[in-house]
GROMACS .gro file of C-alpha atoms in nm:
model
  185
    1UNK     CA    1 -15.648   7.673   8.801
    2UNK     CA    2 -15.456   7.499   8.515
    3UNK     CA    3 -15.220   7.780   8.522
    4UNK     CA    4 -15.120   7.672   8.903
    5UNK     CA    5 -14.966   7.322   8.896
    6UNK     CA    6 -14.686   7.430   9.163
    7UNK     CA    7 -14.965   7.607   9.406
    8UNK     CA    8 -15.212   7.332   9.312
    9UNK     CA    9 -14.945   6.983   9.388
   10UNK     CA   10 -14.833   7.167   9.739
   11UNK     CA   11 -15.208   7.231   9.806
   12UNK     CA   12 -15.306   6.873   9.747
   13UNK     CA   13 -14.992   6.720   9.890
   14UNK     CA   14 -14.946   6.880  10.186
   15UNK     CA   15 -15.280   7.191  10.252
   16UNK     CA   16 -14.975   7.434  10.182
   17UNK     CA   17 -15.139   7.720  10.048
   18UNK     CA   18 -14.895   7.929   9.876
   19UNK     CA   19 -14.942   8.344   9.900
   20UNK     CA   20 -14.712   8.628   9.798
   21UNK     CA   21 -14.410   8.567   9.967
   22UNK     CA   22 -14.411   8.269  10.131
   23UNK     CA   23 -14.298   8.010   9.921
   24UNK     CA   24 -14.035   7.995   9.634
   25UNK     CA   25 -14.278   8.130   9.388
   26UNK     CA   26 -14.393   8.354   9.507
   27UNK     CA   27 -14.115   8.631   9.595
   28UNK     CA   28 -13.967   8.438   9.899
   29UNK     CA   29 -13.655   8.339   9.698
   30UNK     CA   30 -13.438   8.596   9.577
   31UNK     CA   31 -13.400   8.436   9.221
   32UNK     CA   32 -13.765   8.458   9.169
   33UNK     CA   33 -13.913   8.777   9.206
   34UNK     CA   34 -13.974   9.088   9.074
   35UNK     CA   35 -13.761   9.392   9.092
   36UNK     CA   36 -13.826   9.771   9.080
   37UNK     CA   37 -13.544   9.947   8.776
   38UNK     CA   38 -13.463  10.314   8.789
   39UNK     CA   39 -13.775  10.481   8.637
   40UNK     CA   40 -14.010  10.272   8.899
   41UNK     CA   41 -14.059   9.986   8.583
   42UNK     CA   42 -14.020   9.617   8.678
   43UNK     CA   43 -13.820   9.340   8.570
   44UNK     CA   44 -13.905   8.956   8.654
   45UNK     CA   45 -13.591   8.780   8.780
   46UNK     CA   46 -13.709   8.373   8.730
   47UNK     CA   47 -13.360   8.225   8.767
   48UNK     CA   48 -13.420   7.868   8.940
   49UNK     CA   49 -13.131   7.691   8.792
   50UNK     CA   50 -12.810   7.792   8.923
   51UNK     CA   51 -12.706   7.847   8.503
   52UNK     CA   52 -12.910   8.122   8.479
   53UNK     CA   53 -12.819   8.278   8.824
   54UNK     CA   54 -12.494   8.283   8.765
   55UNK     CA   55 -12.526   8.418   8.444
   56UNK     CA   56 -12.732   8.706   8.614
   57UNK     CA   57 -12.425   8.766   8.894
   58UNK     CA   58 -12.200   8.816   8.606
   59UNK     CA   59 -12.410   9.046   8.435
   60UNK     CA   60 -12.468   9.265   8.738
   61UNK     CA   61 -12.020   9.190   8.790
   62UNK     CA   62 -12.165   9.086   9.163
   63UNK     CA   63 -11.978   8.712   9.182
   64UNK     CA   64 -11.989   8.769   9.505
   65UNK     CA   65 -12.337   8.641   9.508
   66UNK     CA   66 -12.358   8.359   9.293
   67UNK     CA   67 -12.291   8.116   9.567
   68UNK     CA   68 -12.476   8.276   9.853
   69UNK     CA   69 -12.830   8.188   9.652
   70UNK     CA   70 -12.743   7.825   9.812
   71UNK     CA   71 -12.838   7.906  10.173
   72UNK     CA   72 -13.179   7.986  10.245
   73UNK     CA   73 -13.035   8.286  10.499
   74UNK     CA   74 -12.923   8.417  10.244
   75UNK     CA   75 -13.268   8.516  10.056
   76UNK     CA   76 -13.331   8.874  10.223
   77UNK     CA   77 -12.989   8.974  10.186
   78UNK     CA   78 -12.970   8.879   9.760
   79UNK     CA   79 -13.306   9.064   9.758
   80UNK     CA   80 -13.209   9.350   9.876
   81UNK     CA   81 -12.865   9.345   9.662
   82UNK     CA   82 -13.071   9.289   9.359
   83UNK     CA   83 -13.292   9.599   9.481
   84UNK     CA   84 -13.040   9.796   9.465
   85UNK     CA   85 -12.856   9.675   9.110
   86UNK     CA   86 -13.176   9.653   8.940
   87UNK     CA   87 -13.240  10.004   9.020
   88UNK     CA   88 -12.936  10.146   8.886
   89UNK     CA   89 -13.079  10.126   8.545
   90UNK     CA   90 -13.355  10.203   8.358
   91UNK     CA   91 -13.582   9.932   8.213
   92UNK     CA   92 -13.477   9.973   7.848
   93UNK     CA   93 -13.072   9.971   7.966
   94UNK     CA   94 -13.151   9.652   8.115
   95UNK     CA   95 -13.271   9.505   7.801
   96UNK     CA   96 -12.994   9.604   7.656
   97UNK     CA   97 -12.768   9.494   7.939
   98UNK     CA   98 -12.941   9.170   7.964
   99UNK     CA   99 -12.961   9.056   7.612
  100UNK     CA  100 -12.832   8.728   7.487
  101UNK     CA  101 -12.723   8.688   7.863
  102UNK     CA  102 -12.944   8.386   7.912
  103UNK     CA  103 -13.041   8.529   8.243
  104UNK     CA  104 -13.429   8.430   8.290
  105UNK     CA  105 -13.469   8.762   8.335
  106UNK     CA  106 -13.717   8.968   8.148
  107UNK     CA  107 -13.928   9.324   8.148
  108UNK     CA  108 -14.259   9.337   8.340
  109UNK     CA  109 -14.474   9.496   8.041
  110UNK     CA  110 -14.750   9.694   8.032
  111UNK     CA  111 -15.089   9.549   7.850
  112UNK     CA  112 -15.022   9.758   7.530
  113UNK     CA  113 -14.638   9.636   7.524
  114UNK     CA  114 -14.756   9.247   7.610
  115UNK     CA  115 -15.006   9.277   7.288
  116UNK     CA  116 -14.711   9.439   7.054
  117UNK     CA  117 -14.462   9.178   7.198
  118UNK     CA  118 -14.272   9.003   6.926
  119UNK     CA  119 -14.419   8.658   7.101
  120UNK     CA  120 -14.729   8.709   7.132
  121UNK     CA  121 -14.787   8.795   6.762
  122UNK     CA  122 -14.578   8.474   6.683
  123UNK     CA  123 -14.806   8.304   6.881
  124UNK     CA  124 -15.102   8.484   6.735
  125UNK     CA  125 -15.282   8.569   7.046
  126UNK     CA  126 -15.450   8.877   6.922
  127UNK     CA  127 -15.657   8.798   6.635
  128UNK     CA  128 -15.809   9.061   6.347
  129UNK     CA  129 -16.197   8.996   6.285
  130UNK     CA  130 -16.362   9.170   6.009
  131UNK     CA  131 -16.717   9.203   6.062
  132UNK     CA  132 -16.949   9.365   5.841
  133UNK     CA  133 -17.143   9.572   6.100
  134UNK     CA  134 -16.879   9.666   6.289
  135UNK     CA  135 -16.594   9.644   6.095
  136UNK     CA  136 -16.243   9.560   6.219
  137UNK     CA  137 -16.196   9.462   6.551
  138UNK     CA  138 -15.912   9.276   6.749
  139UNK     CA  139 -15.983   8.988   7.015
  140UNK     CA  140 -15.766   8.739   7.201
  141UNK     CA  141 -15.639   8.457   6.963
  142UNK     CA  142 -15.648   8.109   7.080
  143UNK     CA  143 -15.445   7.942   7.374
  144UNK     CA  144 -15.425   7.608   7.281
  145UNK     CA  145 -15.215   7.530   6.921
  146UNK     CA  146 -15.337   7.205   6.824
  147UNK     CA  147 -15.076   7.078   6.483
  148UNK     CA  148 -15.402   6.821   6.355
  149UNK     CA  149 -15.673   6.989   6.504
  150UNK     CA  150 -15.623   7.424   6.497
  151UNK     CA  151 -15.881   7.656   6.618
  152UNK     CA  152 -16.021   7.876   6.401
  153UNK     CA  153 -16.242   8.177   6.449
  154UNK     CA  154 -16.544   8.029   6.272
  155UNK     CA  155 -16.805   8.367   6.317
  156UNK     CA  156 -16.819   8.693   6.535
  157UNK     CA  157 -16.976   8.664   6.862
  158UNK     CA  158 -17.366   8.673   6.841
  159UNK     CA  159 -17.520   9.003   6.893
  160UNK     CA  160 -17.795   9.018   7.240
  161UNK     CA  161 -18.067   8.761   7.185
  162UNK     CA  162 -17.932   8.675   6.838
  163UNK     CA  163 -17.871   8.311   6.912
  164UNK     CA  164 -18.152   8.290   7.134
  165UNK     CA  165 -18.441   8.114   6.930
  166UNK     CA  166 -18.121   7.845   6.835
  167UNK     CA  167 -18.000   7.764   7.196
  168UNK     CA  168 -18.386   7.716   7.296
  169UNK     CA  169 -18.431   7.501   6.990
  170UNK     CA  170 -18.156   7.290   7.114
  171UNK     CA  171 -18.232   7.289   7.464
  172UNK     CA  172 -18.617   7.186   7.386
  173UNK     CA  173 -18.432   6.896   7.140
  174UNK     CA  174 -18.263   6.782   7.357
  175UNK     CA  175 -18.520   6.733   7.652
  176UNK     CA  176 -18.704   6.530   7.467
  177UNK     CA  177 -18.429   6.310   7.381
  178UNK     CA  178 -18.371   6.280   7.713
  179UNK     CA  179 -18.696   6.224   7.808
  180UNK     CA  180 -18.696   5.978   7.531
  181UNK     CA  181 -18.413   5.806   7.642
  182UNK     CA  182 -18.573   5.764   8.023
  183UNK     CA  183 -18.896   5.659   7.879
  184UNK     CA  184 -18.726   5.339   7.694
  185UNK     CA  185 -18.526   5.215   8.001
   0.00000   0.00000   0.00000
C-alpha cells in the first residue's frame, strides 16, 4: 500500500479506483506507459514533465509530437506513434540511443537483470549471508536506509521450530505481565 500514494490520495479523495488504463498512471497517457522494442522487450516511457518529453521527441527526431502530448485527444494517437518508434529498435539500441538523453525512459528488466543492475547493488538490495550450515546464500537487502539508525542483518533466519521454545517463553512472559498489569488497576 505504501508503494501507492497516487492510487491511494484519488481513492480517498474522490472513490476513484485507478486500474490499467484508466488513469494517467496507469497506461492512459501516452508519456507513461510501457512500450514493446523490436525483439518483443519493453521499455518504460515515465515522461510527466514536458522536459523530459521533449527530450524523448527529439530523440525519436518526431517534433512533430512534442506539443500534441498537451491535448488529452491526443493520447491514442502518441501511443500508437511511440508503438511504432519504439519498435524500430532493439532494447539494447535503445539504451544506447537513449543514453544521457534525460528522457525518463528506461528498459523493463528481467529479475536476473534487476538483481545485476548497477542500482540495485549501490543500493545494496541483495545481501550475501554466510551461514555455517548452509553456506553462502543471497537474500533481499534492506528497503529502508536509515544514516543514524542502519539495518543490519543481525542472524540467518531460524530453522522450523528453532525459535519456538523462545517465542512461547515470551508470549507466556508477557501474559502474565499483562495479567499483572489488569490485576493492579
Amino acid at each position: 500500500m505504501t508503494l501507492m500514494p497516487g492510487a491511494a490520495s484519488l481513492y480517498f479523495g474522490s472513490g476513484f479506483v485507478a486500474e490499467r488504463g484508466n488513469n494517467w498512471l496507469t497506461g492512459a497517457n501516452a508519456n507513461y506507459n510501457i512500450y514493446a522494442t523490436k525483439e518483443g522487450r519493453y521499455l518504460a516511457v515515465g515522461c510527466l514533465e514536458k522536459k523530459f518529453w521533449s527530450n524523448l521527441c527529439a530523440v525519436l527526431q518526431r517534433p512533430d509530437m512534442t506539443d500534441l502530448i498537451d491535448d488529452d485527444a491526443n493520447h491514442d494517437y502518441l501511443k500508437q506513434q511511440l508503438s511504432l518508434e519504439f519498435a524500430k529498435h532493439t532494447l539494447p539500441e535503445w539504451e544506447q540511443l537513449l543514453a544521457g538523453k534525460d528522457t525518463c525512459v528506461t528498459p523493463v528488466l528481467d529479475f536476473a537483470e534487476a538483481v545485476a543492475a548497477e542500482q540495485t547493488k549501490a543500493n545494496e538490495m541483495v545481501l550475501n549471508v554466510e551461514d555455517a550450515e548452509l553456506g553462502s546464500y543471497r537474500q533481499l537487502g534492506f528497503a529502508m536506509k536509515l544514516s543514524k539508525t542502519p539495518a543490519a542483518l543481525r542472524k540467518r533466519a531460524p530453522r522450523l521450530g528453532e525459535d519456538t521454545q523462545l517465542v512461547l517463553s515470551q508470549a507466556i512472559a508477557d501474559e502474565k505481565l499483562l495479567a499483572e498489569a489488569l490485576q493492579s488497576k
